[in-house]
């Protein structure tokens, strides 16, 4: 017997399903299928509030996070609303990044949700079906049990819109084996389910047709008050439904990517990728995406991955937050959204126009904080909740 909230127009639907021994399963469904469940500020507020409540509810044994519709778990952030806020900020002649109050709130709450998922004591099962990109990867990446299927397509495509792999991407991508994470950041190359597992962005492959069986089986488990035990039980249940994932192009091309991305000069890496002669369609698409993408995004992705070395996840969210607000304030983010989603001319006018102009000194302006450490909006991340197994 389950209890579902009646408002089907709500941006997130919440349901509590009763399991065999009376414990409950909290189910959160992103509910904007027409926009491929683009992650909006209302979604972020609702998820943060309910996940916090479920964490404190002894009757909730585990949480399920999924997306409505057949096409996507979450295709990324709500770029239209961010674009409107950036236009209003710039049209008003603002220069203090704190004055874009919408962007400041959006990135604040989004990163808080992501960090909460990363540090959640109870199991979170995220079903990453279909498109999982940008902000969708941010939501999925911290879940304790991350499922992909034959329909899954994961990517950090921010280079195409003048941003950078945020939502913890600066922390996640360096943990991809070899130099694969840098290649993904520079090219936005997509991953299938097998590659997502190889990259450490997913845990297990289950055929999409098995989803109903998996969810039905969750209700038959005798969940306990012991979070560790519940983690183990969920792992065992999912393994019973697991299937082999197809090998993806990231793993097949691992040696090539390591050679291309070797060294400490981003310009040399970008030139090597562009000069590669290959018949591999995945690599060819990656080359084209990098060539058409924002040079500033490539520089910022490079600088952020180096800045993240040795940093805690909370610290990574803090400096990504500053960089994201600068991107909204004076970077290419608005121009990238305009070209892709507003005017749809696919002819962005990037500034800087070349990687040579996107110097390390230029990038440093994106890390200048208008706050000190104590007054940073995300100063409290990590203060009370330990980062569990975040190696």
Short mmCIF file of C-alpha atoms in Angstrom, two decimals:
data_model
loop_
_atom_site.label_atom_id
_atom_site.label_comp_id
_atom_site.label_asym_id
_atom_site.label_seq_id
_atom_site.Cartn_x
_atom_site.Cartn_y
_atom_site.Cartn_z
CA UNK A 1 0.00 0.00 0.00
CA UNK A 2 1.47 3.34 -0.97
CA UNK A 3 0.51 6.91 -0.30
CA UNK A 4 1.12 9.33 -3.18
CA UNK A 5 0.71 13.07 -3.06
CA UNK A 6 -2.16 14.16 -5.27
CA UNK A 7 -0.71 17.16 -7.10
CA UNK A 8 0.53 15.56 -10.33
CA UNK A 9 1.56 19.01 -11.61
CA UNK A 10 4.11 19.44 -8.82
CA UNK A 11 7.73 19.63 -10.08
CA UNK A 12 8.63 16.71 -7.81
CA UNK A 13 6.24 13.96 -6.81
CA UNK A 14 6.73 12.30 -3.43
CA UNK A 15 5.40 8.91 -2.44
CA UNK A 16 5.89 6.68 0.57
CA UNK A 17 5.56 2.96 -0.05
CA UNK A 18 5.12 0.59 2.87
CA UNK A 19 7.48 -2.39 2.93
CA UNK A 20 6.93 -5.89 4.33
CA UNK A 21 7.66 -5.11 7.97
CA UNK A 22 6.11 -1.66 8.13
CA UNK A 23 9.18 0.36 7.22
CA UNK A 24 8.62 2.87 4.43
CA UNK A 25 10.38 3.65 1.17
CA UNK A 26 10.49 7.30 0.15
CA UNK A 27 10.14 7.79 -3.62
CA UNK A 28 10.96 11.15 -5.23
CA UNK A 29 10.13 11.58 -8.92
CA UNK A 30 11.34 14.57 -10.91
CA UNK A 31 8.16 15.58 -12.72
CA UNK A 32 8.92 17.74 -15.74
CA UNK A 33 9.11 15.22 -18.60
CA UNK A 34 8.40 17.84 -21.27
CA UNK A 35 11.71 19.52 -20.40
CA UNK A 36 13.47 16.17 -19.87
CA UNK A 37 13.16 16.82 -16.14
CA UNK A 38 15.35 19.91 -16.32
CA UNK A 39 16.36 20.67 -12.74
CA UNK A 40 14.63 23.86 -11.61
CA UNK A 41 14.84 25.96 -8.47
CA UNK A 42 11.40 24.75 -7.23
CA UNK A 43 12.60 21.17 -7.74
CA UNK A 44 15.73 21.88 -5.74
CA UNK A 45 13.83 23.40 -2.82
CA UNK A 46 11.31 20.55 -2.72
CA UNK A 47 13.97 17.85 -2.88
CA UNK A 48 16.12 19.44 -0.21
CA UNK A 49 13.18 19.83 2.16
CA UNK A 50 11.89 16.27 1.68
CA UNK A 51 15.26 14.53 1.71
CA UNK A 52 16.08 16.33 4.95
CA UNK A 53 12.76 15.24 6.46
CA UNK A 54 13.20 11.63 5.33
CA UNK A 55 16.72 11.56 6.78
CA UNK A 56 15.26 12.36 10.21
CA UNK A 57 12.28 9.98 9.89
CA UNK A 58 13.07 6.65 11.55
CA UNK A 59 10.28 5.02 9.57
CA UNK A 60 11.97 5.70 6.23
CA UNK A 61 14.47 2.92 5.44
CA UNK A 62 15.66 4.10 2.04
CA UNK A 63 14.97 6.62 -0.70
CA UNK A 64 14.39 6.13 -4.44
CA UNK A 65 15.16 8.98 -6.87
CA UNK A 66 13.86 8.75 -10.43
CA UNK A 67 12.55 10.85 -13.32
CA UNK A 68 9.12 10.92 -14.95
CA UNK A 69 8.70 9.96 -18.59
CA UNK A 70 10.63 7.56 -20.79
CA UNK A 71 13.37 9.86 -22.13
CA UNK A 72 15.37 11.19 -19.19
CA UNK A 73 16.16 11.03 -15.52
CA UNK A 74 17.38 14.65 -15.72
CA UNK A 75 18.92 16.38 -18.73
CA UNK A 76 20.52 19.16 -16.66
CA UNK A 77 19.63 22.48 -15.09
CA UNK A 78 16.76 24.80 -15.98
CA UNK A 79 18.74 26.92 -18.43
CA UNK A 80 15.83 29.09 -19.58
CA UNK A 81 15.28 30.56 -16.11
CA UNK A 82 19.00 31.06 -15.61
CA UNK A 83 19.22 32.84 -18.96
CA UNK A 84 16.42 35.25 -18.01
CA UNK A 85 18.19 36.07 -14.75
CA UNK A 86 21.49 36.66 -16.55
CA UNK A 87 19.89 38.97 -19.10
CA UNK A 88 18.17 41.00 -16.38
CA UNK A 89 21.43 41.24 -14.40
CA UNK A 90 23.44 42.42 -17.39
CA UNK A 91 20.76 44.74 -18.76
CA UNK A 92 20.69 46.46 -15.36
CA UNK A 93 24.44 47.09 -15.60
CA UNK A 94 25.22 45.00 -12.54
CA UNK A 95 28.82 43.98 -11.83
CA UNK A 96 28.63 42.31 -8.39
CA UNK A 97 27.86 38.63 -8.98
CA UNK A 98 25.84 38.54 -5.77
CA UNK A 99 23.27 40.80 -7.41
CA UNK A 100 22.02 38.00 -9.66
CA UNK A 101 19.90 36.74 -6.81
CA UNK A 102 18.21 34.03 -8.87
CA UNK A 103 21.49 32.43 -10.00
CA UNK A 104 22.91 32.79 -6.50
CA UNK A 105 19.93 30.96 -5.03
CA UNK A 106 19.75 28.36 -7.79
CA UNK A 107 23.36 27.21 -7.50
CA UNK A 108 23.20 27.40 -3.70
CA UNK A 109 20.20 25.09 -3.37
CA UNK A 110 21.26 22.79 -6.22
CA UNK A 111 24.67 22.21 -4.67
CA UNK A 112 23.11 21.69 -1.24
CA UNK A 113 20.85 18.97 -2.64
CA UNK A 114 23.79 17.28 -4.34
CA UNK A 115 25.92 17.44 -1.21
CA UNK A 116 23.06 16.10 0.91
CA UNK A 117 22.76 13.10 -1.40
CA UNK A 118 26.52 12.48 -1.22
CA UNK A 119 26.42 12.48 2.58
CA UNK A 120 23.07 10.75 3.13
CA UNK A 121 23.30 8.02 5.77
CA UNK A 122 20.36 6.01 4.42
CA UNK A 123 20.57 4.21 1.08
CA UNK A 124 19.52 6.24 -1.96
CA UNK A 125 18.70 4.29 -5.11
CA UNK A 126 18.92 6.53 -8.19
CA UNK A 127 17.51 5.08 -11.39
CA UNK A 128 19.49 6.88 -14.11
CA UNK A 129 17.45 6.02 -17.18
CA UNK A 130 17.73 7.82 -20.49
CA UNK A 131 19.46 11.20 -20.57
CA UNK A 132 21.49 12.07 -17.47
CA UNK A 133 23.50 15.21 -18.10
CA UNK A 134 25.06 18.07 -16.15
CA UNK A 135 22.80 18.71 -13.17
CA UNK A 136 21.35 15.22 -13.62
CA UNK A 137 24.79 13.71 -13.07
CA UNK A 138 25.10 15.96 -10.02
CA UNK A 139 21.96 14.45 -8.52
CA UNK A 140 22.84 10.88 -9.42
CA UNK A 141 26.53 10.88 -8.59
CA UNK A 142 26.15 11.02 -4.81
CA UNK A 143 23.53 8.28 -4.50
CA UNK A 144 24.72 5.16 -2.73
CA UNK A 145 23.21 2.89 -5.41
CA UNK A 146 23.31 4.27 -8.97
CA UNK A 147 21.55 2.21 -11.64
CA UNK A 148 22.01 2.60 -15.38
CA UNK A 149 20.28 0.72 -18.16
CA UNK A 150 20.68 0.14 -21.87
CA UNK A 151 18.94 3.50 -22.37
CA UNK A 152 21.29 5.57 -20.23
CA UNK A 153 23.34 8.39 -21.73
CA UNK A 154 25.48 10.39 -19.32
CA UNK A 155 27.53 13.50 -20.08
CA UNK A 156 28.94 16.78 -18.82
CA UNK A 157 28.19 18.90 -21.94
CA UNK A 158 28.85 22.32 -20.38
CA UNK A 159 31.54 23.25 -22.93
CA UNK A 160 28.68 23.69 -25.43
CA UNK A 161 26.97 26.38 -23.32
CA UNK A 162 29.88 28.31 -21.86
CA UNK A 163 29.81 26.84 -18.36
CA UNK A 164 32.06 24.10 -16.90
CA UNK A 165 31.34 20.67 -15.37
CA UNK A 166 29.94 21.94 -12.08
CA UNK A 167 27.67 20.14 -9.55
CA UNK A 168 30.86 18.55 -8.19
CA UNK A 169 32.19 17.68 -11.64
CA UNK A 170 35.58 19.13 -10.71
CA UNK A 171 35.72 16.47 -7.97
CA UNK A 172 34.09 13.61 -9.92
CA UNK A 173 35.90 13.76 -13.25
CA UNK A 174 39.48 13.55 -11.92
CA UNK A 175 38.41 10.21 -10.41
CA UNK A 176 37.66 8.72 -13.82
CA UNK A 177 40.43 6.21 -14.67
CA UNK A 178 43.45 7.61 -16.46
CA UNK A 179 42.91 10.90 -18.26
CA UNK A 180 39.33 10.07 -19.22
CA UNK A 181 37.78 12.66 -16.93
CA UNK A 182 39.71 15.52 -18.48
CA UNK A 183 38.67 14.37 -21.96
CA UNK A 184 35.02 14.25 -20.87
CA UNK A 185 35.22 17.75 -19.40
CA UNK A 186 36.78 19.23 -22.55
CA UNK A 187 34.57 17.45 -25.10
CA UNK A 188 31.26 16.71 -23.36
CA UNK A 189 31.49 13.19 -24.80
CA UNK A 190 28.55 10.96 -23.80
CA UNK A 191 28.79 7.68 -21.89
CA UNK A 192 26.65 4.58 -22.17
CA UNK A 193 25.81 2.51 -19.11
CA UNK A 194 28.98 0.44 -19.30
CA UNK A 195 31.19 3.51 -19.56
CA UNK A 196 29.31 5.22 -16.72
CA UNK A 197 30.19 2.28 -14.47
CA UNK A 198 33.79 2.27 -15.69
CA UNK A 199 34.02 6.02 -15.02
CA UNK A 200 32.74 5.64 -11.46
CA UNK A 201 29.53 7.57 -12.17
CA UNK A 202 27.26 4.52 -11.81
CA UNK A 203 27.35 1.23 -9.92
CA UNK A 204 25.23 -1.38 -11.62
CA UNK A 205 23.50 -2.11 -14.94
CA UNK A 206 19.89 -3.33 -14.90
CA UNK A 207 17.69 -3.66 -17.98
CA UNK A 208 14.99 -1.00 -18.11
CA UNK A 209 12.35 -3.71 -18.39
CA UNK A 210 13.33 -4.87 -14.89
CA UNK A 211 12.49 -1.58 -13.18
CA UNK A 212 8.98 -2.57 -12.08
CA UNK A 213 10.31 -5.87 -10.74
CA UNK A 214 13.05 -4.10 -8.79
CA UNK A 215 10.64 -1.60 -7.28
CA UNK A 216 8.20 -4.38 -6.42
CA UNK A 217 10.97 -6.33 -4.73
CA UNK A 218 11.90 -3.33 -2.58
CA UNK A 219 8.53 -3.61 -0.85
CA UNK A 220 9.13 -7.26 0.04
CA UNK A 221 12.32 -6.63 1.99
CA UNK A 222 12.34 -6.54 5.79
CA UNK A 223 14.24 -3.29 6.18
CA UNK A 224 15.78 -2.48 9.56
CA UNK A 225 16.81 0.49 11.66
CA UNK A 226 20.44 -0.21 10.75
CA UNK A 227 21.43 1.93 7.76
CA UNK A 228 24.51 -0.21 7.08
CA UNK A 229 22.38 -3.33 6.96
CA UNK A 230 19.91 -1.63 4.64
CA UNK A 231 22.74 -0.65 2.31
CA UNK A 232 23.81 -4.29 2.15
CA UNK A 233 20.28 -5.54 1.55
CA UNK A 234 19.72 -3.08 -1.27
CA UNK A 235 23.03 -4.05 -2.90
CA UNK A 236 22.05 -7.72 -2.79
CA UNK A 237 18.60 -7.03 -4.22
CA UNK A 238 19.96 -5.02 -7.13
CA UNK A 239 22.60 -7.63 -7.88
CA UNK A 240 19.85 -10.21 -8.33
CA UNK A 241 18.48 -8.16 -11.24
CA UNK A 242 21.80 -7.05 -12.73
CA UNK A 243 22.87 -7.69 -16.30
CA UNK A 244 26.10 -7.13 -18.19
CA UNK A 245 26.58 -3.66 -19.65
CA UNK A 246 27.91 -3.15 -23.14
CA UNK A 247 31.50 -1.93 -23.28
CA UNK A 248 31.57 1.73 -24.21
CA UNK A 249 33.89 3.96 -26.24
CA UNK A 250 35.47 5.60 -23.18
CA UNK A 251 36.94 2.26 -22.09
CA UNK A 252 37.73 1.14 -25.65
CA UNK A 253 39.70 4.33 -26.29
CA UNK A 254 41.28 4.63 -22.83
CA UNK A 255 44.88 4.34 -24.05
CA UNK A 256 44.28 6.90 -26.79
CA UNK A 257 42.72 9.36 -24.36
CA UNK A 258 45.59 8.96 -21.90
CA UNK A 259 48.05 9.82 -24.66
CA UNK A 260 46.03 12.79 -25.92
CA UNK A 261 45.52 14.32 -22.49
CA UNK A 262 49.03 13.85 -21.13
CA UNK A 263 50.97 16.88 -19.98
CA UNK A 264 50.41 20.10 -18.08
CA UNK A 265 49.40 22.41 -20.93
CA UNK A 266 45.71 22.58 -21.81
CA UNK A 267 46.46 24.14 -25.21
CA UNK A 268 48.66 21.17 -26.12
CA UNK A 269 45.91 18.77 -25.02
CA UNK A 270 43.24 20.59 -27.03
CA UNK A 271 45.51 20.68 -30.09
CA UNK A 272 46.25 16.96 -29.75
CA UNK A 273 42.56 16.11 -29.59
CA UNK A 274 41.83 18.27 -32.61
CA UNK A 275 44.71 16.79 -34.64
CA UNK A 276 43.79 13.16 -34.02
CA UNK A 277 43.05 11.18 -37.18
CA UNK A 278 40.43 8.58 -36.40
CA UNK A 279 37.53 6.66 -37.89
CA UNK A 280 35.89 6.30 -34.47
CA UNK A 281 32.54 8.15 -34.59
CA UNK A 282 32.56 8.85 -30.84
CA UNK A 283 35.98 10.47 -31.02
CA UNK A 284 35.02 12.43 -34.13
CA UNK A 285 31.95 13.84 -32.37
CA UNK A 286 34.07 14.73 -29.34
CA UNK A 287 36.54 16.57 -31.58
CA UNK A 288 33.74 18.54 -33.22
CA UNK A 289 32.14 19.44 -29.90
CA UNK A 290 35.42 20.70 -28.47
CA UNK A 291 36.15 22.70 -31.62
CA UNK A 292 32.73 24.39 -31.48
CA UNK A 293 32.67 24.80 -27.70
CA UNK A 294 33.64 27.78 -25.57
CA UNK A 295 37.42 28.16 -25.23
CA UNK A 296 36.83 29.74 -21.82
CA UNK A 297 34.94 26.64 -20.68
CA UNK A 298 37.88 24.43 -21.66
CA UNK A 299 40.24 26.66 -19.66
CA UNK A 300 37.94 26.75 -16.62
CA UNK A 301 37.43 22.98 -16.66
CA UNK A 302 41.20 22.51 -16.73
CA UNK A 303 41.86 25.01 -13.93
CA UNK A 304 39.05 23.65 -11.74
CA UNK A 305 40.23 20.05 -11.99
CA UNK A 306 43.68 21.16 -10.85
CA UNK A 307 42.19 23.31 -8.10
CA UNK A 308 40.14 20.31 -6.87
CA UNK A 309 43.21 18.13 -6.32
CA UNK A 310 43.27 17.20 -2.65
CA UNK A 311 40.22 19.33 -1.79
CA UNK A 312 37.20 18.02 0.09
CA UNK A 313 33.92 17.72 -1.77
CA UNK A 314 32.49 20.58 0.30
CA UNK A 315 35.38 22.83 -0.69
CA UNK A 316 34.91 21.89 -4.35
CA UNK A 317 31.26 22.94 -4.19
CA UNK A 318 32.33 26.22 -2.60
CA UNK A 319 34.76 27.23 -5.33
CA UNK A 320 32.53 25.88 -8.10
CA UNK A 321 29.79 28.10 -6.69
CA UNK A 322 31.97 31.21 -7.05
CA UNK A 323 33.02 30.23 -10.58
CA UNK A 324 29.42 29.51 -11.60
CA UNK A 325 28.27 32.96 -10.45
CA UNK A 326 31.08 34.58 -12.41
CA UNK A 327 30.03 32.57 -15.48
CA UNK A 328 26.50 33.88 -15.02
CA UNK A 329 27.76 37.42 -14.40
CA UNK A 330 30.31 38.05 -17.12
CA UNK A 331 31.22 34.77 -18.80
CA UNK A 332 29.95 32.95 -21.89
CA UNK A 333 27.09 31.15 -20.15
CA UNK A 334 24.34 33.48 -21.36
CA UNK A 335 25.70 33.49 -24.92
CA UNK A 336 25.90 29.71 -24.97
CA UNK A 337 22.28 29.34 -23.87
CA UNK A 338 21.18 31.97 -26.36
CA UNK A 339 22.77 30.17 -29.28
CA UNK A 340 21.56 26.73 -28.24
CA UNK A 341 18.10 27.29 -26.76
CA UNK A 342 16.86 30.86 -27.29
CA UNK A 343 17.71 31.96 -30.83
CA UNK A 344 18.82 28.43 -31.73
CA UNK A 345 21.25 29.73 -34.35
CA UNK A 346 24.01 27.48 -32.97
CA UNK A 347 26.50 30.26 -33.71
CA UNK A 348 27.76 31.43 -30.32
CA UNK A 349 30.12 34.39 -30.22
CA UNK A 350 32.53 33.23 -27.55
CA UNK A 351 34.56 35.73 -25.54
CA UNK A 352 37.41 34.88 -25.33
CA UNK A 353 37.27 33.59 -28.88
CA UNK A 354 40.37 31.40 -28.66
CA UNK A 355 42.07 29.31 -26.05
CA UNK A 356 45.16 31.51 -26.41
CA UNK A 357 43.04 34.41 -25.14
CA UNK A 358 41.59 32.29 -22.31
CA UNK A 359 44.76 32.60 -20.27
CA UNK A 360 45.32 31.35 -16.72
CA UNK A 361 45.18 35.00 -15.65
CA UNK A 362 41.78 35.39 -17.32
CA UNK A 363 40.55 32.24 -15.52
CA UNK A 364 41.65 33.53 -12.14
CA UNK A 365 38.99 36.25 -12.31
CA UNK A 366 36.37 33.48 -11.99
CA UNK A 367 37.76 32.39 -8.63
CA UNK A 368 37.68 35.80 -6.95
CA UNK A 369 35.16 35.50 -4.13
CA UNK A 370 33.00 38.39 -2.93
CA UNK A 371 32.87 36.65 0.46
CA UNK A 372 35.45 35.55 2.98
CA UNK A 373 35.48 31.92 4.11
CA UNK A 374 33.15 32.54 7.05
CA UNK A 375 30.44 34.34 5.06
CA UNK A 376 30.48 32.17 1.93
CA UNK A 377 26.86 31.00 1.34
CA UNK A 378 28.03 27.36 1.44
CA UNK A 379 30.31 27.81 4.44
CA UNK A 380 28.25 25.33 6.45
CA UNK A 381 28.70 22.40 4.03
CA UNK A 382 30.59 19.65 5.81
CA UNK A 383 30.36 21.35 9.18
CA UNK A 384 27.98 18.83 10.76
CA UNK A 385 27.74 15.88 8.36
CA UNK A 386 30.79 13.71 7.63
CA UNK A 387 31.59 12.94 4.00
CA UNK A 388 30.97 9.20 3.96
CA UNK A 389 33.40 7.09 1.90
CA UNK A 390 34.20 9.99 -0.41
CA UNK A 391 37.61 8.78 -1.52
#
